[in-house]
Coordinates of C-alpha atoms in Angstrom, one line a residue:
M78 CA 54.5 40.6 -77.8
D79 CA 53.2 39.6 -74.5
A80 CA 50.7 42.3 -73.6
E81 CA 50.4 41.5 -70.0
T82 CA 53.6 41.0 -68.0
P83 CA 53.3 39.6 -64.4
S84 CA 53.8 43.1 -63.0
S85 CA 51.3 44.8 -65.3
G86 CA 48.8 42.1 -64.5
W87 CA 49.1 42.6 -60.8
M88 CA 48.9 46.4 -61.2
S89 CA 45.7 46.1 -63.3
R90 CA 44.1 43.9 -60.6
I91 CA 45.2 46.4 -57.9
F92 CA 43.6 49.3 -59.9
V93 CA 40.4 47.3 -60.3
F94 CA 40.2 46.5 -56.6
A95 CA 41.0 50.1 -55.7
S96 CA 38.3 51.3 -58.1
I97 CA 35.7 49.0 -56.6
L98 CA 36.5 50.2 -53.1
A99 CA 36.4 53.8 -54.2
C100 CA 33.0 53.2 -55.9
A101 CA 31.6 51.6 -52.8
A102 CA 32.8 54.5 -50.6
L103 CA 31.4 57.0 -53.1
G104 CA 28.1 55.2 -53.1
F105 CA 27.8 55.0 -49.4
I106 CA 28.7 58.7 -49.1
A107 CA 25.9 59.5 -51.6
V108 CA 23.4 57.4 -49.6
Y109 CA 24.4 58.9 -46.3
S110 CA 24.4 62.5 -47.5
S111 CA 21.1 62.3 -49.2
G112 CA 19.0 60.6 -46.5
I113 CA 20.9 60.3 -43.2
G114 CA 22.9 63.4 -42.5
L115 CA 24.9 66.2 -44.2
L116 CA 28.7 66.1 -44.4
D117 CA 31.0 69.1 -43.9
P118 CA 31.0 70.6 -47.5
K119 CA 34.7 70.9 -47.8
V120 CA 35.2 67.3 -46.6
H121 CA 32.4 66.0 -48.8
R122 CA 33.8 67.7 -51.9
A123 CA 37.4 66.8 -51.2
V124 CA 36.8 63.1 -50.4
A125 CA 34.4 62.7 -53.4
F126 CA 36.9 64.1 -55.9
A127 CA 39.7 62.0 -54.4
L128 CA 37.6 58.9 -54.8
A129 CA 36.4 60.0 -58.3
L130 CA 40.1 60.5 -59.2
V131 CA 41.0 56.9 -58.4
V132 CA 37.9 55.6 -60.2
G133 CA 38.5 57.8 -63.2
V134 CA 42.1 56.7 -63.6
A135 CA 41.1 53.0 -63.2
V136 CA 38.3 53.3 -65.8
A137 CA 40.5 55.1 -68.3
R138 CA 43.2 52.5 -67.8
K139 CA 40.7 49.7 -68.5
Q140 CA 39.4 51.5 -71.6
R141 CA 43.0 51.8 -72.8
E142 CA 43.8 48.1 -72.2
T143 CA 40.6 47.1 -74.0
A144 CA 41.4 49.3 -77.0
D145 CA 45.0 48.1 -77.3
P146 CA 45.2 44.5 -75.9
E147 CA 48.6 44.0 -77.7
M148 CA 50.3 46.9 -75.9
S149 CA 54.0 46.3 -75.3
A150 CA 55.4 45.9 -71.8
A151 CA 57.5 49.1 -72.2
K152 CA 54.4 51.2 -73.3
S153 CA 52.3 49.7 -70.5
G154 CA 55.0 50.6 -68.0
I155 CA 55.1 54.2 -69.2
H156 CA 51.3 54.4 -68.9
L157 CA 51.5 52.9 -65.4
V158 CA 53.9 55.6 -64.2
L159 CA 51.8 58.4 -65.7
D160 CA 48.7 57.0 -64.1
L161 CA 50.4 56.9 -60.7
L162 CA 51.7 60.4 -61.2
M163 CA 48.2 61.6 -62.0
I164 CA 46.8 60.1 -58.8
V165 CA 49.7 61.5 -56.6
A166 CA 49.4 65.0 -58.2
G167 CA 45.6 64.9 -58.0
L168 CA 45.6 63.9 -54.3
W169 CA 48.2 66.6 -53.6
S170 CA 46.0 69.3 -55.2
I171 CA 42.8 68.1 -53.4
W172 CA 44.6 68.1 -50.0
S173 CA 45.7 71.6 -50.8
F174 CA 42.1 72.6 -51.4
F175 CA 41.0 71.1 -48.1
F176 CA 43.9 72.7 -46.2
V177 CA 43.2 76.2 -47.6
Q178 CA 39.5 75.9 -46.9
T179 CA 40.3 74.9 -43.3
Q180 CA 42.6 77.8 -42.9
M181 CA 40.0 80.2 -44.2
E182 CA 37.5 78.9 -41.7
E183 CA 39.8 79.3 -38.7
A184 CA 41.5 82.6 -39.6
L185 CA 41.9 85.3 -42.2
Y186 CA 43.9 83.5 -45.0
D187 CA 44.8 84.7 -48.4
V188 CA 45.7 82.3 -51.2
S189 CA 49.4 82.6 -52.0
N190 CA 51.6 81.8 -55.0
R191 CA 52.7 78.7 -53.2
D192 CA 49.0 77.5 -53.1
A193 CA 48.7 78.1 -56.9
W194 CA 51.0 75.3 -57.9
P195 CA 49.0 72.4 -56.5
A196 CA 45.9 74.1 -57.9
L197 CA 47.4 74.2 -61.4
A198 CA 48.4 70.5 -61.0
G199 CA 44.8 69.7 -60.1
L200 CA 43.4 71.6 -63.1
A201 CA 45.8 69.7 -65.4
V202 CA 45.0 66.3 -63.9
F203 CA 41.3 66.6 -64.0
L204 CA 41.3 68.1 -67.6
E205 CA 43.5 65.3 -68.8
L206 CA 41.2 62.7 -67.0
C207 CA 38.2 64.4 -68.6
R208 CA 39.8 64.0 -72.0
R209 CA 40.4 60.3 -71.4
L210 CA 36.9 59.6 -70.2
W211 CA 34.7 62.1 -72.2
G212 CA 36.7 62.9 -75.3
W213 CA 38.2 66.1 -76.6
G214 CA 35.0 68.3 -76.4
L215 CA 35.0 68.9 -72.7
F216 CA 38.8 69.0 -72.5
V217 CA 39.0 71.8 -75.1
V218 CA 36.2 73.7 -73.3
G219 CA 37.9 73.5 -70.0
S220 CA 41.4 74.2 -71.4
L221 CA 40.2 77.3 -73.3
A222 CA 38.6 78.6 -70.1
V223 CA 42.0 78.3 -68.3
V224 CA 43.9 79.9 -71.2
Y225 CA 41.4 82.7 -71.4
L226 CA 41.9 83.6 -67.8
F227 CA 45.6 83.8 -68.2
F228 CA 45.8 85.5 -71.6
G229 CA 42.3 87.1 -72.2
N230 CA 43.8 90.6 -71.4
Y231 CA 45.5 90.3 -74.8
A232 CA 42.3 89.3 -76.6
P233 CA 40.6 91.8 -79.0
G234 CA 37.4 93.7 -78.5
L235 CA 34.6 91.9 -76.6
L236 CA 36.9 89.1 -75.4
E237 CA 39.3 91.4 -73.6
H238 CA 39.4 91.4 -69.8
T239 CA 41.6 93.2 -67.2
G240 CA 43.9 90.2 -66.6
F241 CA 44.4 87.7 -63.8
S242 CA 47.5 86.7 -61.9
L243 CA 48.6 83.1 -61.2
K244 CA 47.2 83.4 -57.6
E245 CA 43.9 84.9 -58.8
V246 CA 43.4 82.1 -61.4
S247 CA 43.9 79.4 -58.8
E248 CA 41.6 81.2 -56.4
A249 CA 38.8 81.5 -59.0
L250 CA 39.1 77.9 -60.4
W251 CA 40.3 75.8 -57.4
Y252 CA 39.9 77.4 -54.0
N253 CA 36.4 78.9 -54.5
T254 CA 33.4 77.0 -53.1
N255 CA 30.9 79.0 -55.1
K256 CA 32.4 78.6 -58.6
G257 CA 35.3 76.6 -60.1
V258 CA 35.9 72.8 -59.7
F259 CA 34.6 72.6 -56.1
G260 CA 31.8 75.1 -56.7
S261 CA 28.0 75.1 -56.3
I262 CA 27.4 72.8 -59.4
T263 CA 29.6 70.1 -57.8
N264 CA 27.6 70.5 -54.6
I265 CA 24.3 69.9 -56.5
V266 CA 25.7 66.8 -58.2
L267 CA 27.0 65.3 -54.9
V268 CA 24.0 66.1 -52.7
T269 CA 21.1 65.6 -55.2
V270 CA 22.1 64.0 -58.5
F271 CA 24.4 61.2 -57.3
I272 CA 21.7 59.3 -55.5
F273 CA 19.5 59.3 -58.5
I274 CA 22.3 58.0 -60.7
I275 CA 22.6 55.0 -58.3
F276 CA 18.8 54.7 -58.3
G277 CA 18.6 54.5 -62.1
V278 CA 21.3 51.8 -62.4
L279 CA 19.7 49.8 -59.5
L280 CA 16.3 49.9 -61.3
E281 CA 18.0 48.4 -64.4
G282 CA 20.0 45.8 -62.4
T283 CA 17.0 44.5 -60.4
G284 CA 15.1 43.6 -63.6
A285 CA 12.8 46.6 -64.0
G286 CA 14.1 47.3 -67.5
D287 CA 13.2 43.9 -68.9
T288 CA 9.7 44.2 -67.5
L289 CA 9.3 47.6 -69.0
L290 CA 10.1 46.3 -72.4
K291 CA 7.4 43.6 -72.2
F292 CA 4.8 46.1 -71.1
A293 CA 5.8 48.4 -73.9
F294 CA 5.3 45.6 -76.5
L295 CA 2.0 44.7 -75.0
A296 CA 0.7 48.3 -75.1
T297 CA 1.7 48.8 -78.8
R298 CA 0.7 45.3 -80.1
R299 CA -2.3 46.6 -82.2
T300 CA -0.3 49.5 -83.9
R301 CA 1.2 49.3 -87.4
G302 CA 4.6 50.3 -86.0
G303 CA 4.6 47.5 -83.4
P304 CA 8.2 47.2 -82.2
A305 CA 9.0 50.7 -83.4
H306 CA 6.2 52.1 -81.3
A307 CA 7.3 49.8 -78.4
A308 CA 10.8 51.1 -78.7
I309 CA 9.5 54.7 -78.3
L310 CA 7.4 53.8 -75.3
A311 CA 10.1 51.6 -73.6
S312 CA 12.8 54.2 -74.3
S313 CA 10.7 57.0 -72.7
M314 CA 10.2 54.9 -69.6
F315 CA 13.7 53.5 -69.5
G316 CA 15.3 56.8 -70.3
T317 CA 13.6 58.6 -67.5
M318 CA 15.3 56.1 -65.1
S319 CA 18.8 56.0 -66.7
G320 CA 19.1 59.7 -67.7
S321 CA 21.7 58.7 -70.3
T322 CA 21.1 58.6 -74.0
V323 CA 23.8 56.0 -74.7
A324 CA 22.8 53.8 -71.8
N325 CA 19.2 54.0 -72.9
I326 CA 20.2 52.9 -76.4
V327 CA 22.3 50.0 -75.2
G328 CA 19.6 49.0 -72.6
T329 CA 16.6 48.9 -74.9
G330 CA 18.1 49.0 -78.5
T331 CA 19.8 45.7 -78.4
F332 CA 16.3 44.2 -78.0
T333 CA 14.1 46.6 -80.0
I334 CA 16.2 47.3 -83.0
P335 CA 16.3 43.7 -84.3
M336 CA 12.5 43.5 -83.7
I337 CA 11.9 46.7 -85.7
K338 CA 14.0 45.4 -88.6
K339 CA 12.1 42.1 -88.5
R340 CA 8.8 44.0 -88.8
G341 CA 10.0 45.4 -92.2
F342 CA 11.6 48.7 -91.4
S343 CA 15.1 49.5 -92.8
P344 CA 18.2 49.3 -90.5
T345 CA 18.7 53.0 -90.8
F346 CA 15.1 53.7 -89.7
A347 CA 15.3 51.2 -86.9
A348 CA 18.5 52.8 -85.5
G349 CA 17.2 56.3 -86.1
I350 CA 13.9 55.8 -84.2
E351 CA 15.8 54.1 -81.3
A352 CA 18.3 57.0 -81.1
T353 CA 15.5 59.7 -81.1
A354 CA 13.4 57.8 -78.6
S355 CA 16.3 57.2 -76.3
S356 CA 17.5 60.8 -76.3
G357 CA 13.9 61.9 -75.4
G358 CA 14.0 59.8 -72.2
Q359 CA 15.8 62.6 -70.4
I360 CA 13.0 65.1 -71.0
M361 CA 10.3 62.6 -69.8
P362 CA 9.1 62.9 -66.2
P363 CA 9.1 61.8 -63.5
I364 CA 12.9 61.3 -63.1
M365 CA 14.4 62.9 -66.2
G366 CA 18.0 62.2 -65.3
A367 CA 20.7 64.4 -63.8
A368 CA 20.1 67.6 -65.8
A369 CA 16.6 68.2 -64.5
L370 CA 17.8 67.8 -60.9
V371 CA 20.5 70.4 -61.5
M372 CA 17.9 72.7 -63.2
A373 CA 15.6 72.5 -60.2
D374 CA 18.5 73.8 -57.9
L375 CA 19.8 76.4 -60.4
T376 CA 16.3 77.9 -61.0
G377 CA 15.0 77.5 -57.5
A378 CA 11.8 76.3 -59.0
G379 CA 11.8 73.0 -57.1
Y380 CA 12.0 69.5 -58.7
L381 CA 8.2 68.9 -58.6
N382 CA 7.6 72.1 -60.6
V383 CA 10.3 71.1 -63.1
I384 CA 8.6 67.7 -63.6
V385 CA 5.2 69.3 -64.1
A386 CA 6.6 71.8 -66.6
A387 CA 8.4 69.1 -68.6
L388 CA 5.4 66.8 -68.9
L389 CA 3.5 68.2 -71.8
P390 CA 6.5 69.2 -74.0
A391 CA 7.8 65.6 -73.5
L392 CA 4.4 64.1 -74.5
F393 CA 4.4 66.3 -77.6
Y394 CA 7.8 65.0 -78.5
Y395 CA 6.8 61.4 -78.2
F396 CA 3.5 62.0 -80.1
S397 CA 5.7 63.3 -82.9
L398 CA 7.7 60.1 -82.9
F399 CA 4.6 58.0 -82.9
S400 CA 3.3 60.0 -85.8
A401 CA 6.5 59.6 -87.7
V402 CA 6.5 55.8 -87.2
S403 CA 2.8 55.6 -88.3
A404 CA 3.4 57.6 -91.4
E405 CA 6.5 55.4 -92.3
A406 CA 4.5 52.2 -91.6
R407 CA 1.7 53.4 -93.9
R408 CA 4.3 54.3 -96.6
Q409 CA 5.8 50.9 -96.5
G410 CA 2.5 49.1 -96.2
I411 CA 3.4 47.5 -92.8
E412 CA 0.3 46.1 -91.0
A413 CA -0.2 45.2 -87.3
Q414 CA 0.7 41.6 -86.4
P415 CA -0.8 39.3 -83.7
L416 CA 0.9 39.0 -80.3
T417 CA 3.4 36.2 -80.0
L418 CA 3.8 34.0 -76.9
E419 CA 7.1 35.7 -76.0
D420 CA 5.4 39.1 -75.9
K421 CA 2.7 38.1 -73.4
I422 CA 2.9 39.3 -69.8
T423 CA 3.5 36.4 -67.4
R424 CA 2.7 36.3 -63.7
V425 CA 6.4 37.0 -62.9
D426 CA 6.3 40.1 -65.2
A427 CA 3.2 41.4 -63.4
I428 CA 4.8 40.9 -60.0
N429 CA 8.1 42.5 -61.3
S430 CA 6.2 45.6 -62.4
V431 CA 6.2 46.6 -58.7
L432 CA 10.0 47.1 -59.1
F433 CA 9.5 50.3 -61.1
I434 CA 6.0 51.4 -60.0
G435 CA 6.8 51.3 -56.3
P436 CA 10.0 53.5 -56.4
I437 CA 8.7 56.0 -58.9
L438 CA 5.5 56.5 -56.8
T439 CA 7.8 56.9 -53.8
V440 CA 9.7 59.7 -55.5
I441 CA 6.4 61.5 -56.5
A442 CA 4.9 61.0 -53.1
S443 CA 8.0 62.3 -51.3
L444 CA 8.0 65.5 -53.4
I445 CA 4.3 66.1 -52.9
F446 CA 4.7 65.8 -49.2
G447 CA 7.5 68.4 -49.3
L448 CA 10.6 66.3 -48.8
S449 CA 13.8 67.4 -50.5
T450 CA 14.8 65.9 -53.9
S451 CA 17.7 64.1 -52.3
K452 CA 15.4 62.6 -49.6
A453 CA 13.0 61.4 -52.4
G454 CA 15.9 59.7 -54.1
F455 CA 17.1 58.1 -50.8
Y456 CA 13.6 56.7 -50.0
A457 CA 13.2 55.4 -53.6
V458 CA 16.5 53.5 -53.3
V459 CA 15.4 52.0 -49.9
V460 CA 12.0 51.0 -51.4
L461 CA 13.7 49.5 -54.4
L462 CA 16.1 47.5 -52.3
C463 CA 13.3 46.1 -50.2
L464 CA 11.3 45.2 -53.3
S465 CA 14.2 43.8 -55.4
F466 CA 13.9 40.3 -53.9
I467 CA 10.5 39.9 -55.6
N468 CA 12.4 39.2 -58.8
P469 CA 13.4 35.5 -58.8
K470 CA 16.6 36.4 -60.7
V471 CA 17.7 38.6 -57.8
R472 CA 17.0 35.9 -55.3
E473 CA 19.1 33.5 -57.3
N474 CA 22.0 36.0 -57.6
P475 CA 21.8 38.8 -54.9
M476 CA 25.2 40.1 -56.2
R477 CA 23.2 41.8 -59.0
I478 CA 22.3 44.5 -56.4
W479 CA 25.9 45.0 -55.3
N480 CA 27.2 45.1 -58.9
S481 CA 24.5 47.6 -59.9
F482 CA 25.3 49.7 -56.8
V483 CA 29.0 49.8 -57.8
K484 CA 28.2 50.5 -61.4
G485 CA 26.0 53.4 -60.4
A486 CA 28.7 54.9 -58.2
Q487 CA 31.2 54.5 -61.1
S488 CA 28.8 56.4 -63.4
G489 CA 28.6 59.1 -60.8
A490 CA 32.4 59.3 -60.4
T491 CA 33.0 59.7 -64.1
L492 CA 30.2 62.4 -64.2
L493 CA 32.0 64.2 -61.4
I494 CA 35.2 64.3 -63.6
A495 CA 33.1 66.0 -66.4
I496 CA 31.7 68.4 -63.8
A497 CA 35.2 69.5 -63.0
A498 CA 35.6 70.8 -66.5
I499 CA 32.2 72.5 -66.3
G500 CA 33.3 74.1 -63.0
I501 CA 36.4 75.5 -64.7
L502 CA 34.1 77.1 -67.3
V503 CA 31.8 78.5 -64.7
G504 CA 34.8 80.0 -62.8
S505 CA 36.1 81.6 -66.0
L506 CA 32.8 83.0 -67.2
D507 CA 31.9 84.4 -63.8
S508 CA 35.4 85.9 -63.2
T509 CA 35.6 87.6 -66.6
G510 CA 31.9 88.5 -67.1
L511 CA 32.1 87.0 -70.6
G512 CA 28.6 85.5 -70.3
L513 CA 27.0 88.9 -69.8
K514 CA 29.0 90.3 -72.7
L515 CA 27.7 87.6 -75.0
A516 CA 24.2 88.2 -73.8
N517 CA 24.5 91.9 -74.8
V518 CA 25.8 90.8 -78.2
I519 CA 22.9 88.5 -78.8
S520 CA 20.5 91.2 -77.7
S521 CA 22.0 93.7 -80.2
V522 CA 21.9 91.1 -83.0
R523 CA 18.3 90.2 -82.4
G524 CA 16.9 93.7 -82.7
E525 CA 13.3 93.7 -81.4
S526 CA 12.5 90.1 -82.5
L527 CA 12.1 87.4 -79.8
F528 CA 12.0 84.7 -82.6
S529 CA 15.3 85.8 -84.1
A530 CA 16.9 85.9 -80.7
L531 CA 15.7 82.4 -79.8
L532 CA 16.9 81.2 -83.2
V533 CA 20.4 82.6 -82.5
A534 CA 20.3 80.9 -79.1
M535 CA 19.2 77.6 -80.6
I536 CA 22.1 77.6 -83.1
G537 CA 24.6 78.5 -80.4
A538 CA 23.2 75.8 -78.1
L539 CA 23.4 73.1 -80.7
V540 CA 27.0 74.0 -81.5
L541 CA 28.1 74.2 -77.9
G542 CA 26.4 70.9 -77.0
M543 CA 27.7 68.8 -79.9
G544 CA 29.4 65.6 -78.8
M545 CA 28.8 66.1 -75.1
P546 CA 26.6 64.3 -72.5
T547 CA 23.4 66.1 -71.7
L548 CA 24.3 67.5 -68.3
P549 CA 27.6 69.1 -69.3
A550 CA 25.9 70.3 -72.6
Y551 CA 23.0 71.9 -70.7
L552 CA 25.3 73.6 -68.2
I553 CA 27.6 75.1 -70.8
I554 CA 24.6 76.3 -72.9
I555 CA 22.7 77.9 -69.9
L556 CA 25.9 79.6 -68.7
V557 CA 26.6 81.1 -72.1
M558 CA 23.0 81.6 -73.5
G559 CA 20.9 81.8 -70.4
P560 CA 21.4 85.5 -69.6
A561 CA 20.6 86.5 -73.2
I562 CA 17.4 84.5 -73.3
Q563 CA 16.2 85.9 -69.9
A564 CA 17.0 89.4 -71.1
L565 CA 14.2 89.0 -73.6
G566 CA 11.6 88.8 -70.9
V567 CA 11.5 85.0 -70.8
S568 CA 11.2 83.6 -67.3
M569 CA 14.1 81.7 -65.7
L570 CA 12.4 78.3 -65.8
T571 CA 11.4 78.7 -69.4
A572 CA 14.9 79.8 -70.4
H573 CA 16.4 76.8 -68.7
M574 CA 13.9 74.4 -70.3
F575 CA 14.6 76.0 -73.7
V576 CA 18.4 75.3 -73.5
F577 CA 17.8 72.0 -71.8
Y578 CA 15.9 70.8 -74.8
Y579 CA 18.7 71.8 -77.2
G580 CA 21.3 70.1 -74.8
V581 CA 19.4 66.9 -75.4
A582 CA 18.8 67.6 -79.1
S583 CA 22.5 68.2 -79.7
S584 CA 23.0 64.4 -79.4
L585 CA 20.9 64.0 -82.6
T586 CA 22.5 66.9 -84.6
P587 CA 25.0 65.9 -87.4
P588 CA 27.9 65.7 -87.7
V589 CA 28.5 64.8 -84.0
A590 CA 25.3 62.9 -83.4
I591 CA 26.5 60.6 -80.5
A592 CA 23.0 59.0 -80.1
A593 CA 22.9 57.9 -83.8
Y594 CA 26.5 56.7 -83.7
A595 CA 25.6 54.5 -80.6
A596 CA 22.5 53.0 -82.3
A597 CA 24.0 52.5 -85.8
P598 CA 26.3 49.5 -85.0
I599 CA 23.4 47.6 -83.3
A600 CA 21.3 47.9 -86.4
G601 CA 24.2 47.4 -88.9
A602 CA 23.4 50.8 -90.4
N603 CA 25.6 53.5 -91.8
P604 CA 26.3 56.0 -88.9
L605 CA 26.0 59.2 -91.0
M606 CA 22.8 58.0 -92.6
T607 CA 21.5 57.1 -89.2
A608 CA 22.4 60.6 -87.9
L609 CA 20.4 62.2 -90.8
M610 CA 17.5 59.9 -90.1
S611 CA 17.6 60.7 -86.4
F612 CA 17.7 64.4 -87.2
R613 CA 14.6 64.1 -89.4
L614 CA 12.6 62.0 -86.9
G615 CA 13.6 64.2 -84.0
M616 CA 12.7 67.5 -85.8
A617 CA 9.9 68.1 -83.3
K618 CA 12.4 68.5 -80.5
F619 CA 13.7 71.6 -82.4
I620 CA 10.3 73.2 -82.6
I621 CA 8.8 72.4 -79.2
P622 CA 11.1 74.8 -77.2
F623 CA 9.9 77.7 -79.4
I624 CA 6.3 76.7 -78.6
F625 CA 6.7 77.0 -74.8
A626 CA 8.8 80.1 -75.2
F627 CA 5.9 81.9 -76.9
Y628 CA 3.2 80.0 -75.0
P629 CA 4.6 79.4 -71.5
T630 CA 1.1 78.2 -70.4
I631 CA 2.1 74.8 -71.9
L632 CA 4.5 74.5 -69.0
I633 CA 1.5 74.6 -66.7
V634 CA 3.4 76.2 -63.8
E635 CA 4.1 79.3 -65.9
Q636 CA 1.2 81.8 -66.6
F637 CA -1.4 79.1 -66.8
N638 CA -4.7 79.9 -68.6
L639 CA -7.1 77.0 -69.2
V640 CA -8.7 78.4 -72.5
E641 CA -5.3 79.3 -74.0
F642 CA -3.8 76.0 -72.8
V643 CA -6.5 73.9 -74.5
W644 CA -6.3 75.9 -77.7
I645 CA -2.5 75.8 -78.1
V646 CA -2.4 72.0 -77.2
A647 CA -4.9 71.3 -79.9
R648 CA -3.0 73.4 -82.5
T649 CA 0.3 71.8 -81.5
C650 CA -1.0 68.3 -81.9
F651 CA -2.4 69.1 -85.4
C652 CA 0.9 70.9 -86.2
I653 CA 2.9 67.8 -85.3
W654 CA 0.8 65.5 -87.4
L655 CA 1.1 67.9 -90.5
F656 CA 4.8 68.2 -89.9
S657 CA 5.4 64.4 -89.4
S658 CA 3.4 63.5 -92.5
A659 CA 5.2 66.1 -94.6
L660 CA 8.6 64.9 -93.5
S661 CA 7.6 61.3 -94.5
G662 CA 5.9 62.5 -97.7
F663 CA 3.0 60.1 -96.9
D664 CA -0.3 60.2 -95.0
R665 CA -3.1 57.9 -96.2
G666 CA -1.4 58.0 -99.5
K667 CA 1.7 59.4 -101.2
L668 CA 1.9 63.2 -100.9
T669 CA 2.8 65.4 -103.9
V670 CA 5.6 68.0 -103.6
A671 CA 2.9 70.8 -103.5
E672 CA 1.1 69.0 -100.6
I673 CA 4.3 68.6 -98.7
V674 CA 5.2 72.3 -99.0
L675 CA 1.6 73.3 -98.1
R676 CA 1.7 71.1 -95.0
F677 CA 5.0 72.5 -93.8
V678 CA 3.6 76.1 -94.3
A679 CA 0.4 75.3 -92.5
A680 CA 2.2 73.5 -89.7
F681 CA 4.4 76.5 -88.9
A682 CA 1.7 79.0 -89.4
L683 CA -0.5 77.1 -86.9
L684 CA 2.0 78.2 -84.1
A685 CA 1.8 81.9 -84.9
V686 CA 0.5 84.1 -82.1
S687 CA -1.8 86.1 -84.3
P688 CA -5.2 84.5 -84.9
W689 CA -5.2 86.2 -88.4
V690 CA -2.4 83.7 -89.2
H691 CA -3.2 80.5 -87.3
L692 CA -6.9 80.4 -88.0
P693 CA -6.4 80.4 -91.9
A694 CA -3.6 77.9 -91.3
L695 CA -6.0 75.6 -89.3
A696 CA -8.5 75.8 -92.1
A697 CA -5.8 75.0 -94.7
G698 CA -4.5 72.0 -92.7
V699 CA -8.0 70.5 -92.3
A700 CA -8.6 71.0 -96.1
L701 CA -5.3 69.2 -96.9
I702 CA -6.3 66.3 -94.6
L703 CA -9.8 66.0 -96.1
F704 CA -8.3 66.1 -99.6
D705 CA -5.9 63.2 -98.7
M706 CA -8.8 61.2 -97.1
R707 CA -11.0 61.6 -100.1
R708 CA -8.3 60.7 -102.5
S709 CA -7.5 57.5 -100.6
V710 CA -11.1 56.2 -100.7
P711 CA -11.4 53.5 -103.4
N712 CA -13.5 54.6 -106.4
P713 CA -16.2 52.0 -107.1
K714 CA -16.7 53.1 -110.7
A715 CA -13.0 52.7 -111.3
A716 CA -13.3 49.1 -110.0

């Protein structure tokens, strides 16, 4: 069958054109609101969602046409009608939000049953669009939140609430500017996060990513892991710009994974190390992606404090990956190789390094001088645009900048669709008080043990975050688990960092390990085996949050004590090495089963608060290392 009739072809082009215009408008709004002047909140949110609606429908339509290029004309026509109905219904509901907010500002106005119908239409449209763009996970979460508001008064026990009318549901989820679809989280994304999404894509589009890769290969040229170590370094730098695990994997993995395989590592290991390194980019300062920006606003700690707090845990994580690669390289007998001509830094590469050094220094300097986070993003974009023409490729094709700008705005628009589902969950939890009820349940389950409570929170966080992008995962986890963790006496920033780590770690957790599934096809590896490998390599990410929960001095901005700081840093580094070598079953030589078990026990005991536990563990760990070193020394008599 002819997949593209003349009418469907014209409509596809119209959708593409409308999407580009909407992306451009969203991008310019983000630039204006972050650095030039604030917009009226109701206008800002209504216009942004209207533009995101058009972009979302166009992107979902393109995905559908790509997935089914042989679609019949009749089926295509039905989809076209449904898409147009979604846009009309969505715009009607957004206009209703704007109208009601205007009436509330001008006079006393109560939401009526008549206002409820466009609100319900809006909830249905954005949840369906969320399903098309982000999959079933967020759709189910948002839908259950709506259903719970309507029918939770019939739920048993803990889940029961007093009940909500149609008017009250629409007011809680649609017409409220503190919670719901147009609530405070949407405001944070629009005012602060959006400009950084554009900034990250512009960094990639102007050629900063290619230069980062070269510098990473140069820095790791003398290591056994070579390209594997370069992938870790490049992904940490690239990931802090992109803020997206999958984008990081695609951006660096297409280059690093073949190089890792060429060095002698298995396809599964190559994909696994890229997936774990890419997922860690979001916990690596100074940018850290969208979730850290939201965290700064939700905690009130300030973005600079979040960056400082995240630094050492991120370095621990990447040290664990370096250790895992070193152990694997030793196990396979892989040696360092000389630098090739292609890996050497050219004069153009040295000049292009200004493209990522300049903007990142601008962000840090802006924050140090007390400017807002959004202002820092705005000035970083301005500096990057001014510097972009240093790159010869940009001078040859200036449209690279425009294309990156539109692509960044499109990423922001699709994220806004996901935030709509999160806003629905926020409205439901806040209106029913379910979050506080769950916090009380976790508190009763834990007894008097902080460790057991954090363990329950970790499991819940991993389950809630499975299959979701980091920002939605983090928001869902902190909404449900945050009050329970803070009730244990843990500070707000530490609690947010704790769940943030598991929001990131959920992308590595089988069976829904989206990072592994993105890396596996590039390496030609089995997705499930890659997920298991990623889980093993990224095990440190599951331990580090417990370390800073028990030792908040590691976060530097929380209860800092120099002596305690140095002591726990040293113990953590030794713990990571023991843990990584035990997981690999290899250090200087092959480890026996007894040595592996003893290393695991010593590694965990090193983190105990009591010196009566961690000092003997330290001695045992040193003894195990010395025993392995002595065994690996060749015996001259045997020769």
